[in-house]
Amino acid sequence: MIGGIDARAINRGAAPPRTSRTLLWIVVLGILLGFTFQGSRGLWGPDEGRYVDAALQMMDSGNYMVPAYSPAELNFSKPPLTYWVIAGSMQLFGRNTWAARLPYALAYLATLLILFAMGRKVCPGKPWLAPLVYATSLFPFLTSNIISTDVLLTLAESVAVLGFMMFAWPDSVLQRRYGRLLMWLGFGLAFLIKGPPGLLPLLAIIAFTVLCDGWRAAGRLFAAGDLLVFLVVGFTWYVLVISRYSGLLHYFIHDEVYGRIFTNMYVRHSGSFGWIVVYAPVLIFGTLPWWGGAVRAVKVAASPSSWRTWREKRSIRLLLFLWFVLPFVVFCLAKSRLPLYLLPLFLPLALLVASRMAPAFDLASRRNAFLLAAWVGTLLSIKAVTAYAYGAHIDDDVGAREVATAAVGIDYRALVFVEKATDSYAIEEQTPWGMRLYLGKPVYGIRWMDADAATQICAAIKAQGQSLLLIDRGISREDLERALGHCQASATPAGAWRKYLLFVAHD
């Protein structure tokens, strides 16, 4: 008995389980793993704070078209759909951590449901196995509680690939008719979440179609009406902001595409072996506890005879193999590498593992049921520890309470962090943007080495009125006073917090 449902009823004998019962089991598991302790942990900097801060800036300014860190600092590094989703949740459920993370728990649950639909095509007798593998694999479980683009991107890509599966292996006329439309809708959403990386599964879809059906069949993927849906959903925002801000097209192409793929400008493990350092631990530990199935899937996929058989039979396993391998090669070759980039690849990995384990895996076995229940308990324990006993040094909720204590009795309308950073990207990484959620005040991040740093500080004080300056200890008070002299502002010492000296500034 797991999650209140009899495991033996799911898998008894050779007959396939009832879809409604197994689907309910997956929903219960997804709710248990996705929502438990979901709002208990504060925002971890820098990434979680950045996304929530940008959503709050949209809500406070009423400008949902242009992402921004603060009233003075625009942020086009990511398309806006992630910010829209977070802002929508906080509009409905309040400005709190639980509401900020709610879309991610829902996305985790929705991804399991889509994997269930995929599982009906990959291993029809046990469609629940793929979502079970994904839900309980260590990496997807841990990331389900992290505010980022990647959880939402994984959901959008799963929608797109499910659409292709419906088109390529239809169970009905309706699936054939609307599968391709769903595919392009999913890719449009993926592009609005993360730009070009959202289209990586399309490489696998095209490669599979060409290998099995030829180039002419690949051309049929690009039907005008369905492609229009992709263009409208994925590109409308880009067209609007590029027409409004000069130089933005160059920024998207040069910084966000060329810079991330071919340069070290974002300082993300760009060395020759950086991909091993980042991705090997994710694949080794992130696939726990399904190592056995993963190893068997790799052995089969590594056999050239398997490729020939898959191609001759137009097997869905060839699509899954290409869906994992082609994006992974791109991630390894690109110079910007982060663990979360691999999250969407756990979708084909879960399906491949399920396809190998389906003939022998029996959830009615008391041993399997006990081990699974114990592992679920372990996962929830890990989530509890990270919520209550780890991460205080990067928790913006903890930091906000410390700043509030250090500045008790002081009336200020904004927090202005001035960092002695070597590059502009460091401002994104060092500024605790998430404090905005807990203190209810705009957060500015300014690099002291910028030629116009003094102008930026003065502009923030003028726009917000009395502000709390958090000055890197490496900046002398004399230099700060000279900077404030540009706008005849004054600063009064107000204590210290961590690596910052606190000043109250007003014009």
Short mmCIF file of C-alpha atoms in Angstrom, two decimals:
data_model
loop_
_atom_site.label_atom_id
_atom_site.label_comp_id
_atom_site.label_asym_id
_atom_site.label_seq_id
_atom_site.Cartn_x
_atom_site.Cartn_y
_atom_site.Cartn_z
CA MET A 1 0.00 0.00 0.00
CA ILE A 2 1.59 3.29 -1.16
CA GLY A 3 -0.09 6.69 -0.92
CA GLY A 4 -3.32 5.02 0.19
CA ILE A 5 -3.60 2.88 -2.96
CA ASP A 6 -3.08 -0.87 -3.11
CA ALA A 7 0.05 -1.43 -5.21
CA ARG A 8 -1.00 -5.00 -6.02
CA ALA A 9 -4.07 -3.68 -7.84
CA ILE A 10 -1.79 -1.78 -10.19
CA ASN A 11 0.20 -4.67 -11.48
CA ARG A 12 -1.30 -8.16 -11.11
CA GLY A 13 -0.65 -10.75 -13.78
CA ALA A 14 -0.27 -9.97 -17.45
CA ALA A 15 -3.41 -7.86 -17.88
CA PRO A 16 -2.80 -4.09 -18.16
CA PRO A 17 -4.00 -2.07 -15.14
CA ARG A 18 -7.07 0.07 -15.30
CA THR A 19 -6.09 3.48 -16.60
CA SER A 20 -8.19 5.43 -14.11
CA ARG A 21 -6.71 3.65 -11.09
CA THR A 22 -3.11 4.00 -12.21
CA LEU A 23 -3.62 7.60 -13.25
CA LEU A 24 -5.07 8.39 -9.83
CA TRP A 25 -2.03 6.73 -8.25
CA ILE A 26 0.30 8.98 -10.26
CA VAL A 27 -1.70 12.09 -9.30
CA VAL A 28 -1.50 11.17 -5.60
CA LEU A 29 2.24 10.58 -5.87
CA GLY A 30 2.75 13.85 -7.75
CA ILE A 31 0.81 15.84 -5.16
CA LEU A 32 2.69 14.18 -2.31
CA LEU A 33 6.15 14.80 -3.78
CA GLY A 34 5.45 18.12 -5.47
CA PHE A 35 3.50 19.98 -2.79
CA THR A 36 4.97 18.75 0.51
CA PHE A 37 7.13 21.51 2.08
CA GLN A 38 6.54 23.44 -1.13
CA GLY A 39 6.46 26.87 0.56
CA SER A 40 8.59 26.14 3.61
CA ARG A 41 11.94 27.24 2.22
CA GLY A 42 12.77 30.86 1.47
CA LEU A 43 13.98 32.00 -1.93
CA TRP A 44 17.54 30.91 -2.58
CA GLY A 45 19.75 33.45 -4.27
CA PRO A 46 20.63 34.35 -6.81
CA ASP A 47 18.37 32.67 -9.37
CA GLU A 48 15.14 32.19 -7.42
CA GLY A 49 15.30 35.75 -6.14
CA ARG A 50 15.86 37.14 -9.65
CA TYR A 51 12.81 35.44 -11.13
CA VAL A 52 10.50 36.45 -8.30
CA ASP A 53 11.91 39.98 -8.21
CA ALA A 54 11.23 40.39 -11.93
CA ALA A 55 7.66 39.14 -11.44
CA LEU A 56 7.14 41.61 -8.59
CA GLN A 57 8.53 44.44 -10.72
CA MET A 58 5.94 43.60 -13.38
CA MET A 59 3.18 43.62 -10.76
CA ASP A 60 4.30 46.90 -9.18
CA SER A 61 4.91 48.74 -12.45
CA GLY A 62 2.02 47.28 -14.43
CA ASN A 63 4.46 46.70 -17.30
CA TYR A 64 4.22 43.01 -18.17
CA MET A 65 5.92 43.44 -21.53
CA VAL A 66 9.44 44.32 -20.36
CA PRO A 67 11.18 42.19 -17.69
CA ALA A 68 13.25 44.18 -15.21
CA TYR A 69 15.20 43.65 -12.00
CA SER A 70 14.37 47.10 -10.68
CA PRO A 71 12.64 50.26 -11.93
CA ALA A 72 15.96 51.23 -13.53
CA GLU A 73 17.40 47.93 -14.76
CA LEU A 74 15.81 46.01 -17.64
CA ASN A 75 16.47 42.28 -17.98
CA PHE A 76 16.04 40.64 -21.38
CA SER A 77 18.17 37.57 -20.59
CA LYS A 78 15.02 35.41 -20.52
CA PRO A 79 11.66 35.70 -22.28
CA PRO A 80 8.76 36.71 -20.02
CA LEU A 81 6.56 33.61 -19.70
CA THR A 82 8.25 32.44 -16.49
CA TYR A 83 7.73 35.86 -14.91
CA TRP A 84 4.12 35.96 -16.08
CA VAL A 85 3.38 32.60 -14.49
CA ILE A 86 4.94 33.60 -11.14
CA ALA A 87 3.21 36.98 -11.16
CA GLY A 88 -0.15 35.38 -11.97
CA SER A 89 0.20 32.98 -9.04
CA MET A 90 1.12 35.78 -6.63
CA GLN A 91 -1.76 37.89 -7.88
CA LEU A 92 -4.13 35.05 -6.99
CA PHE A 93 -2.58 33.74 -3.77
CA GLY A 94 -0.59 36.65 -2.36
CA ARG A 95 3.01 37.75 -2.27
CA ASN A 96 4.58 34.81 -0.50
CA THR A 97 6.97 31.98 -1.18
CA TRP A 98 4.20 29.39 -1.40
CA ALA A 99 2.50 31.28 -4.22
CA ALA A 100 5.81 31.85 -6.03
CA ARG A 101 6.52 28.10 -6.03
CA LEU A 102 2.98 26.90 -6.73
CA PRO A 103 3.42 26.93 -10.56
CA TYR A 104 6.42 24.62 -10.19
CA ALA A 105 4.57 22.02 -8.16
CA LEU A 106 1.74 22.15 -10.70
CA ALA A 107 4.21 21.88 -13.60
CA TYR A 108 5.82 18.84 -11.94
CA LEU A 109 2.40 17.21 -11.61
CA ALA A 110 1.39 18.09 -15.17
CA THR A 111 4.66 16.65 -16.49
CA LEU A 112 3.85 13.34 -14.80
CA LEU A 113 0.45 13.27 -16.48
CA ILE A 114 2.01 13.91 -19.89
CA LEU A 115 4.57 11.17 -19.26
CA PHE A 116 1.63 8.88 -18.47
CA ALA A 117 0.16 9.71 -21.89
CA MET A 118 3.55 9.05 -23.50
CA GLY A 119 3.86 5.83 -21.52
CA ARG A 120 0.69 4.50 -23.16
CA LYS A 121 2.59 4.62 -26.45
CA VAL A 122 6.01 3.49 -25.20
CA CYS A 123 4.95 0.67 -22.85
CA PRO A 124 1.16 0.34 -23.10
CA GLY A 125 0.89 -2.36 -20.46
CA LYS A 126 2.44 -0.15 -17.80
CA PRO A 127 1.96 3.51 -18.73
CA TRP A 128 2.46 4.48 -15.08
CA LEU A 129 6.08 3.31 -15.01
CA ALA A 130 7.64 6.27 -16.87
CA PRO A 131 6.00 8.94 -14.64
CA LEU A 132 6.92 6.84 -11.61
CA VAL A 133 10.57 6.76 -12.70
CA TYR A 134 10.60 10.51 -13.39
CA ALA A 135 8.74 11.48 -10.19
CA THR A 136 11.04 9.51 -7.91
CA SER A 137 14.36 10.14 -9.67
CA LEU A 138 16.45 12.33 -7.40
CA PHE A 139 17.18 15.16 -9.85
CA PRO A 140 13.65 15.82 -11.18
CA PHE A 141 12.29 15.60 -7.62
CA LEU A 142 14.79 18.12 -6.21
CA THR A 143 14.36 20.56 -9.09
CA SER A 144 10.56 20.52 -8.81
CA ASN A 145 10.91 22.93 -5.89
CA ILE A 146 13.38 25.32 -7.59
CA ILE A 147 12.12 28.52 -9.19
CA SER A 148 13.74 28.64 -12.62
CA THR A 149 12.89 28.45 -16.29
CA ASP A 150 13.79 24.77 -16.58
CA VAL A 151 10.85 23.15 -14.78
CA LEU A 152 8.38 25.07 -16.96
CA LEU A 153 10.54 24.41 -20.02
CA THR A 154 10.44 20.67 -19.32
CA LEU A 155 6.64 20.79 -19.24
CA ALA A 156 6.44 22.73 -22.51
CA GLU A 157 8.86 20.37 -24.26
CA SER A 158 6.91 17.36 -23.01
CA VAL A 159 3.76 18.85 -24.56
CA ALA A 160 5.60 19.32 -27.86
CA VAL A 161 6.98 15.78 -28.02
CA LEU A 162 3.66 14.28 -26.96
CA GLY A 163 2.10 16.15 -29.87
CA PHE A 164 4.60 14.59 -32.26
CA MET A 165 3.95 11.12 -30.82
CA MET A 166 0.22 11.62 -31.39
CA PHE A 167 0.97 12.67 -34.97
CA ALA A 168 3.47 9.88 -35.69
CA TRP A 169 1.77 7.01 -33.80
CA PRO A 170 -1.91 8.03 -33.64
CA ASP A 171 -4.49 6.02 -31.74
CA SER A 172 -7.30 7.87 -33.49
CA VAL A 173 -8.02 10.24 -36.34
CA LEU A 174 -8.21 13.12 -33.87
CA GLN A 175 -4.71 12.40 -32.58
CA ARG A 176 -3.34 12.44 -36.12
CA ARG A 177 -5.20 15.65 -36.91
CA TYR A 178 -4.29 17.64 -33.80
CA GLY A 179 -0.99 16.10 -32.74
CA ARG A 180 1.12 18.31 -34.96
CA LEU A 181 -0.76 21.40 -33.79
CA LEU A 182 -0.05 20.43 -30.17
CA MET A 183 3.61 19.93 -31.05
CA TRP A 184 4.01 23.45 -32.41
CA LEU A 185 2.03 24.95 -29.54
CA GLY A 186 4.42 23.25 -27.10
CA PHE A 187 7.45 24.55 -28.97
CA GLY A 188 5.94 28.05 -29.04
CA LEU A 189 5.56 27.98 -25.26
CA ALA A 190 9.08 26.56 -24.86
CA PHE A 191 10.48 29.39 -27.00
CA LEU A 192 8.63 31.95 -24.87
CA ILE A 193 10.12 30.36 -21.75
CA LYS A 194 13.78 30.05 -22.76
CA GLY A 195 14.27 30.96 -26.39
CA PRO A 196 16.24 28.71 -28.80
CA PRO A 197 17.13 25.99 -26.23
CA GLY A 198 13.43 25.18 -26.08
CA LEU A 199 13.61 23.87 -29.64
CA LEU A 200 16.29 21.23 -29.01
CA PRO A 201 13.80 18.31 -29.05
CA LEU A 202 12.88 19.44 -32.57
CA LEU A 203 16.35 18.26 -33.66
CA ALA A 204 15.46 14.76 -32.52
CA ILE A 205 12.04 14.87 -34.17
CA ILE A 206 13.49 15.97 -37.53
CA ALA A 207 16.33 13.45 -37.32
CA PHE A 208 13.94 10.62 -36.50
CA THR A 209 11.56 11.56 -39.31
CA VAL A 210 14.35 11.81 -41.88
CA LEU A 211 15.94 8.51 -40.82
CA CYS A 212 12.66 6.57 -40.86
CA ASP A 213 10.47 8.35 -43.40
CA GLY A 214 12.70 10.57 -45.52
CA TRP A 215 13.08 14.29 -46.12
CA ARG A 216 9.66 14.69 -47.69
CA ALA A 217 8.01 13.42 -44.51
CA ALA A 218 10.11 15.87 -42.48
CA GLY A 219 8.74 18.68 -44.62
CA ARG A 220 5.21 17.68 -43.61
CA LEU A 221 6.04 18.57 -40.02
CA PHE A 222 6.04 22.22 -41.04
CA ALA A 223 2.41 22.64 -42.08
CA ALA A 224 1.64 26.35 -42.52
CA GLY A 225 -1.32 26.54 -40.16
CA ASP A 226 0.40 24.72 -37.30
CA LEU A 227 3.64 26.62 -37.83
CA LEU A 228 1.67 29.87 -37.58
CA VAL A 229 0.60 28.88 -34.07
CA PHE A 230 4.27 28.48 -33.12
CA LEU A 231 5.20 31.86 -34.61
CA VAL A 232 2.34 33.70 -32.90
CA VAL A 233 2.93 32.12 -29.49
CA GLY A 234 6.72 32.06 -29.57
CA PHE A 235 7.69 35.19 -31.49
CA THR A 236 5.08 37.89 -30.89
CA TRP A 237 6.76 39.15 -27.73
CA TYR A 238 10.18 39.20 -29.42
CA VAL A 239 8.86 41.24 -32.34
CA LEU A 240 7.23 43.77 -30.03
CA VAL A 241 10.25 44.38 -27.79
CA ILE A 242 12.76 44.39 -30.66
CA SER A 243 10.68 47.03 -32.44
CA ARG A 244 10.65 49.11 -29.27
CA TYR A 245 14.28 48.83 -28.11
CA SER A 246 17.08 49.45 -30.58
CA GLY A 247 19.99 47.05 -30.33
CA LEU A 248 17.90 44.32 -28.72
CA LEU A 249 18.09 41.99 -31.73
CA HIS A 250 21.88 42.19 -31.60
CA TYR A 251 21.78 41.44 -27.86
CA PHE A 252 19.60 38.36 -28.36
CA ILE A 253 21.80 36.97 -31.14
CA HIS A 254 25.23 37.99 -29.85
CA ASP A 255 24.86 37.60 -26.07
CA GLU A 256 22.06 35.10 -25.54
CA VAL A 257 22.86 32.76 -28.45
CA TYR A 258 26.47 33.23 -29.60
CA GLY A 259 27.76 34.21 -26.14
CA ARG A 260 26.23 31.26 -24.33
CA ILE A 261 27.25 28.68 -26.94
CA PHE A 262 30.70 29.81 -28.03
CA THR A 263 32.17 32.04 -25.28
CA ASN A 264 32.88 32.11 -21.56
CA MET A 265 31.11 35.43 -21.02
CA TYR A 266 28.72 33.91 -18.46
CA VAL A 267 31.47 32.05 -16.52
CA ARG A 268 29.60 28.73 -16.44
CA HIS A 269 32.09 25.84 -16.54
CA SER A 270 33.31 26.57 -20.05
CA GLY A 271 36.54 24.52 -19.87
CA SER A 272 37.21 21.49 -22.02
CA PHE A 273 36.09 19.14 -19.24
CA GLY A 274 33.49 21.44 -17.74
CA TRP A 275 30.69 19.34 -19.16
CA ILE A 276 31.95 16.31 -17.23
CA VAL A 277 32.20 18.28 -13.99
CA VAL A 278 28.65 19.62 -14.33
CA TYR A 279 26.71 16.87 -16.06
CA ALA A 280 28.28 13.62 -14.83
CA PRO A 281 27.07 14.05 -11.21
CA VAL A 282 23.59 14.96 -12.45
CA LEU A 283 23.29 11.77 -14.50
CA ILE A 284 24.97 9.52 -11.93
CA PHE A 285 23.21 10.68 -8.79
CA GLY A 286 20.16 12.24 -10.39
CA THR A 287 18.93 8.90 -11.72
CA LEU A 288 18.77 7.33 -8.25
CA PRO A 289 17.18 4.88 -7.46
CA TRP A 290 16.74 3.64 -11.04
CA TRP A 291 20.38 2.84 -11.84
CA GLY A 292 19.61 -0.72 -12.87
CA GLY A 293 17.07 0.29 -15.49
CA ALA A 294 19.27 3.17 -16.67
CA VAL A 295 22.28 0.87 -17.15
CA ARG A 296 20.19 -1.64 -19.10
CA ALA A 297 18.77 1.13 -21.28
CA VAL A 298 22.28 2.46 -22.01
CA LYS A 299 23.53 -1.03 -22.95
CA VAL A 300 20.70 -1.50 -25.44
CA ALA A 301 21.08 2.01 -26.86
CA ALA A 302 24.83 1.50 -27.28
CA SER A 303 24.30 -1.44 -29.62
CA PRO A 304 24.38 -0.64 -33.37
CA SER A 305 22.02 -3.56 -33.95
CA SER A 306 19.44 -1.81 -31.76
CA TRP A 307 19.67 1.30 -33.93
CA ARG A 308 19.14 -0.72 -37.09
CA THR A 309 16.19 -2.57 -35.61
CA TRP A 310 14.64 0.62 -34.28
CA ARG A 311 15.03 2.32 -37.65
CA GLU A 312 13.62 -0.60 -39.62
CA LYS A 313 10.61 -0.87 -37.30
CA ARG A 314 10.21 2.89 -36.95
CA SER A 315 10.41 2.33 -33.23
CA ILE A 316 9.48 5.03 -30.78
CA ARG A 317 12.61 4.06 -28.85
CA LEU A 318 14.73 5.55 -31.62
CA LEU A 319 12.96 8.87 -31.08
CA LEU A 320 13.61 8.65 -27.33
CA PHE A 321 17.29 7.86 -27.94
CA LEU A 322 17.69 10.84 -30.30
CA TRP A 323 15.71 13.07 -27.93
CA PHE A 324 18.29 12.39 -25.23
CA VAL A 325 21.51 12.23 -27.24
CA LEU A 326 21.22 15.20 -29.62
CA PRO A 327 20.38 17.87 -27.00
CA PHE A 328 22.98 16.37 -24.65
CA VAL A 329 25.68 16.76 -27.31
CA VAL A 330 24.63 20.40 -27.78
CA PHE A 331 24.82 21.01 -24.02
CA CYS A 332 28.30 19.47 -23.88
CA LEU A 333 29.59 21.55 -26.80
CA ALA A 334 28.11 24.82 -25.55
CA LYS A 335 30.34 26.91 -23.28
CA SER A 336 27.57 27.76 -20.82
CA ARG A 337 26.81 24.71 -18.65
CA LEU A 338 24.56 24.37 -15.62
CA PRO A 339 23.02 21.27 -14.02
CA LEU A 340 19.42 22.38 -14.60
CA TYR A 341 19.98 22.37 -18.37
CA LEU A 342 19.68 18.57 -18.25
CA LEU A 343 16.27 18.47 -16.59
CA PRO A 344 14.27 18.11 -19.88
CA LEU A 345 16.47 15.14 -20.82
CA PHE A 346 15.11 13.18 -17.87
CA LEU A 347 11.88 12.85 -19.86
CA PRO A 348 13.29 10.56 -22.60
CA LEU A 349 15.52 8.94 -20.00
CA ALA A 350 12.50 8.01 -17.85
CA LEU A 351 10.70 6.62 -20.89
CA LEU A 352 13.74 4.57 -21.97
CA VAL A 353 14.20 3.19 -18.46
CA ALA A 354 10.49 2.33 -18.28
CA SER A 355 10.62 0.56 -21.63
CA ARG A 356 13.46 -1.65 -20.42
CA MET A 357 12.01 -2.36 -16.98
CA ALA A 358 8.36 -2.86 -17.98
CA PRO A 359 8.57 -6.63 -18.71
CA ALA A 360 10.06 -7.50 -15.33
CA PHE A 361 9.15 -4.71 -12.91
CA ASP A 362 6.28 -5.73 -10.65
CA LEU A 363 4.91 -3.17 -8.22
CA ALA A 364 2.78 -5.89 -6.64
CA SER A 365 5.97 -7.33 -5.24
CA ARG A 366 6.15 -6.57 -1.53
CA ARG A 367 9.87 -5.95 -1.81
CA ASN A 368 9.44 -3.38 -4.64
CA ALA A 369 6.53 -1.70 -2.88
CA PHE A 370 8.47 -1.46 0.39
CA LEU A 371 11.61 -0.09 -1.29
CA LEU A 372 9.58 2.46 -3.23
CA ALA A 373 7.74 3.61 -0.10
CA ALA A 374 11.05 3.90 1.76
CA TRP A 375 12.55 5.92 -1.08
CA VAL A 376 9.56 8.29 -1.17
CA GLY A 377 10.03 8.82 2.57
CA THR A 378 13.71 9.54 1.96
CA LEU A 379 12.88 12.10 -0.72
CA LEU A 380 10.45 13.90 1.58
CA SER A 381 13.07 13.90 4.34
CA ILE A 382 15.58 15.51 1.99
CA LYS A 383 13.02 18.17 1.14
CA ALA A 384 12.36 18.80 4.83
CA VAL A 385 16.07 19.19 5.60
CA THR A 386 16.58 21.69 2.77
CA ALA A 387 13.52 23.60 3.96
CA TYR A 388 14.45 23.90 7.63
CA ALA A 389 18.09 23.04 8.22
CA TYR A 390 20.16 24.13 5.21
CA GLY A 391 20.85 27.14 3.04
CA ALA A 392 20.61 30.05 5.49
CA HIS A 393 23.58 31.75 3.80
CA ILE A 394 21.75 31.87 0.45
CA ASP A 395 18.19 32.20 1.79
CA ASP A 396 16.85 35.67 0.97
CA ASP A 397 14.17 35.31 3.65
CA VAL A 398 16.86 34.86 6.30
CA GLY A 399 18.88 37.71 4.81
CA ALA A 400 15.85 40.01 4.72
CA ARG A 401 15.13 39.38 8.41
CA GLU A 402 18.75 40.13 9.26
CA VAL A 403 18.69 43.39 7.29
CA ALA A 404 15.39 44.38 8.91
CA THR A 405 16.97 43.82 12.33
CA ALA A 406 20.11 45.77 11.41
CA ALA A 407 18.01 48.68 10.09
CA VAL A 408 15.26 48.59 12.72
CA GLY A 409 13.58 51.94 13.22
CA ILE A 410 14.84 53.31 9.89
CA ASP A 411 12.35 54.43 7.27
CA TYR A 412 13.55 53.55 3.78
CA ARG A 413 11.79 52.89 0.48
CA ALA A 414 14.34 50.86 -1.46
CA LEU A 415 17.45 48.74 -1.02
CA VAL A 416 20.43 49.75 -3.15
CA PHE A 417 23.23 47.17 -3.24
CA VAL A 418 26.56 48.54 -4.48
CA GLU A 419 28.98 45.73 -5.33
CA LYS A 420 32.70 45.93 -6.01
CA ALA A 421 32.36 43.32 -8.74
CA THR A 422 34.76 42.62 -11.60
CA ASP A 423 32.09 42.15 -14.27
CA SER A 424 28.48 43.17 -14.85
CA TYR A 425 27.26 39.57 -14.74
CA ALA A 426 28.45 39.35 -11.12
CA ILE A 427 25.77 41.87 -10.15
CA GLU A 428 23.11 39.36 -11.17
CA GLU A 429 24.81 36.66 -9.12
CA GLN A 430 25.63 38.65 -5.96
CA THR A 431 22.59 40.86 -5.41
CA PRO A 432 19.94 39.27 -3.12
CA TRP A 433 17.02 40.17 -5.37
CA GLY A 434 14.58 37.98 -3.44
CA MET A 435 14.58 40.39 -0.48
CA ARG A 436 11.99 42.35 -2.39
CA LEU A 437 9.41 39.65 -1.66
CA TYR A 438 10.04 39.74 2.10
CA LEU A 439 10.70 43.45 2.68
CA GLY A 440 8.23 44.78 0.13
CA LYS A 441 10.72 47.27 -1.29
CA PRO A 442 12.45 47.53 -4.71
CA VAL A 443 15.99 46.15 -4.89
CA TYR A 444 18.70 47.79 -7.00
CA GLY A 445 22.02 46.19 -7.94
CA ILE A 446 24.85 48.53 -9.01
CA ARG A 447 28.41 47.65 -10.01
CA TRP A 448 30.81 50.13 -8.45
CA MET A 449 33.30 49.72 -11.30
CA ASP A 450 30.80 51.01 -13.87
CA ALA A 451 31.69 54.45 -15.20
CA ASP A 452 28.20 55.69 -14.38
CA ALA A 453 27.90 54.02 -10.95
CA ALA A 454 27.47 57.38 -9.20
CA THR A 455 24.73 58.33 -11.64
CA GLN A 456 22.94 55.03 -11.02
CA ILE A 457 23.08 55.47 -7.24
CA CYS A 458 21.78 59.02 -7.46
CA ALA A 459 19.01 58.02 -9.86
CA ALA A 460 17.82 55.31 -7.46
CA ILE A 461 17.76 57.74 -4.52
CA LYS A 462 15.94 60.37 -6.56
CA ALA A 463 13.35 57.87 -7.82
CA GLN A 464 12.68 56.21 -4.45
CA GLY A 465 13.43 58.89 -1.90
CA GLN A 466 15.15 57.82 1.30
CA SER A 467 16.96 54.56 0.52
CA LEU A 468 19.03 52.00 2.38
CA LEU A 469 22.45 51.71 0.76
CA LEU A 470 24.26 48.40 1.27
CA ILE A 471 27.84 49.18 0.29
CA ASP A 472 30.51 46.56 -0.32
CA ARG A 473 33.13 46.87 2.45
CA GLY A 474 35.78 47.25 -0.23
CA ILE A 475 34.39 50.71 -1.08
CA SER A 476 35.58 53.51 1.17
CA ARG A 477 33.19 55.99 2.73
CA GLU A 478 35.11 58.84 1.10
CA ASP A 479 34.55 57.35 -2.34
CA LEU A 480 30.87 56.87 -1.54
CA GLU A 481 30.49 60.49 -0.44
CA ARG A 482 32.16 61.67 -3.63
CA ALA A 483 29.71 59.59 -5.64
CA LEU A 484 26.75 61.02 -3.74
CA GLY A 485 28.13 64.51 -4.36
CA HIS A 486 26.95 64.18 -7.95
CA CYS A 487 23.38 64.68 -6.74
CA GLN A 488 23.98 66.51 -3.46
CA ALA A 489 22.74 63.46 -1.55
CA SER A 490 23.91 62.58 1.93
CA ALA A 491 24.46 59.24 3.65
CA THR A 492 24.25 58.42 7.35
CA PRO A 493 25.88 55.24 8.70
CA ALA A 494 23.29 52.69 9.87
CA GLY A 495 25.32 49.63 10.86
CA ALA A 496 26.52 46.59 8.94
CA TRP A 497 25.25 43.31 7.50
CA ARG A 498 27.53 40.52 6.33
CA LYS A 499 29.92 41.99 3.73
CA TYR A 500 28.05 45.32 3.51
CA LEU A 501 28.12 48.61 5.37
CA LEU A 502 24.67 50.16 5.73
CA PHE A 503 23.91 53.82 5.04
CA VAL A 504 20.65 55.74 4.92
CA ALA A 505 20.73 58.06 1.90
CA HIS A 506 18.41 60.86 0.90
CA ASP A 507 18.62 63.79 -1.48
#
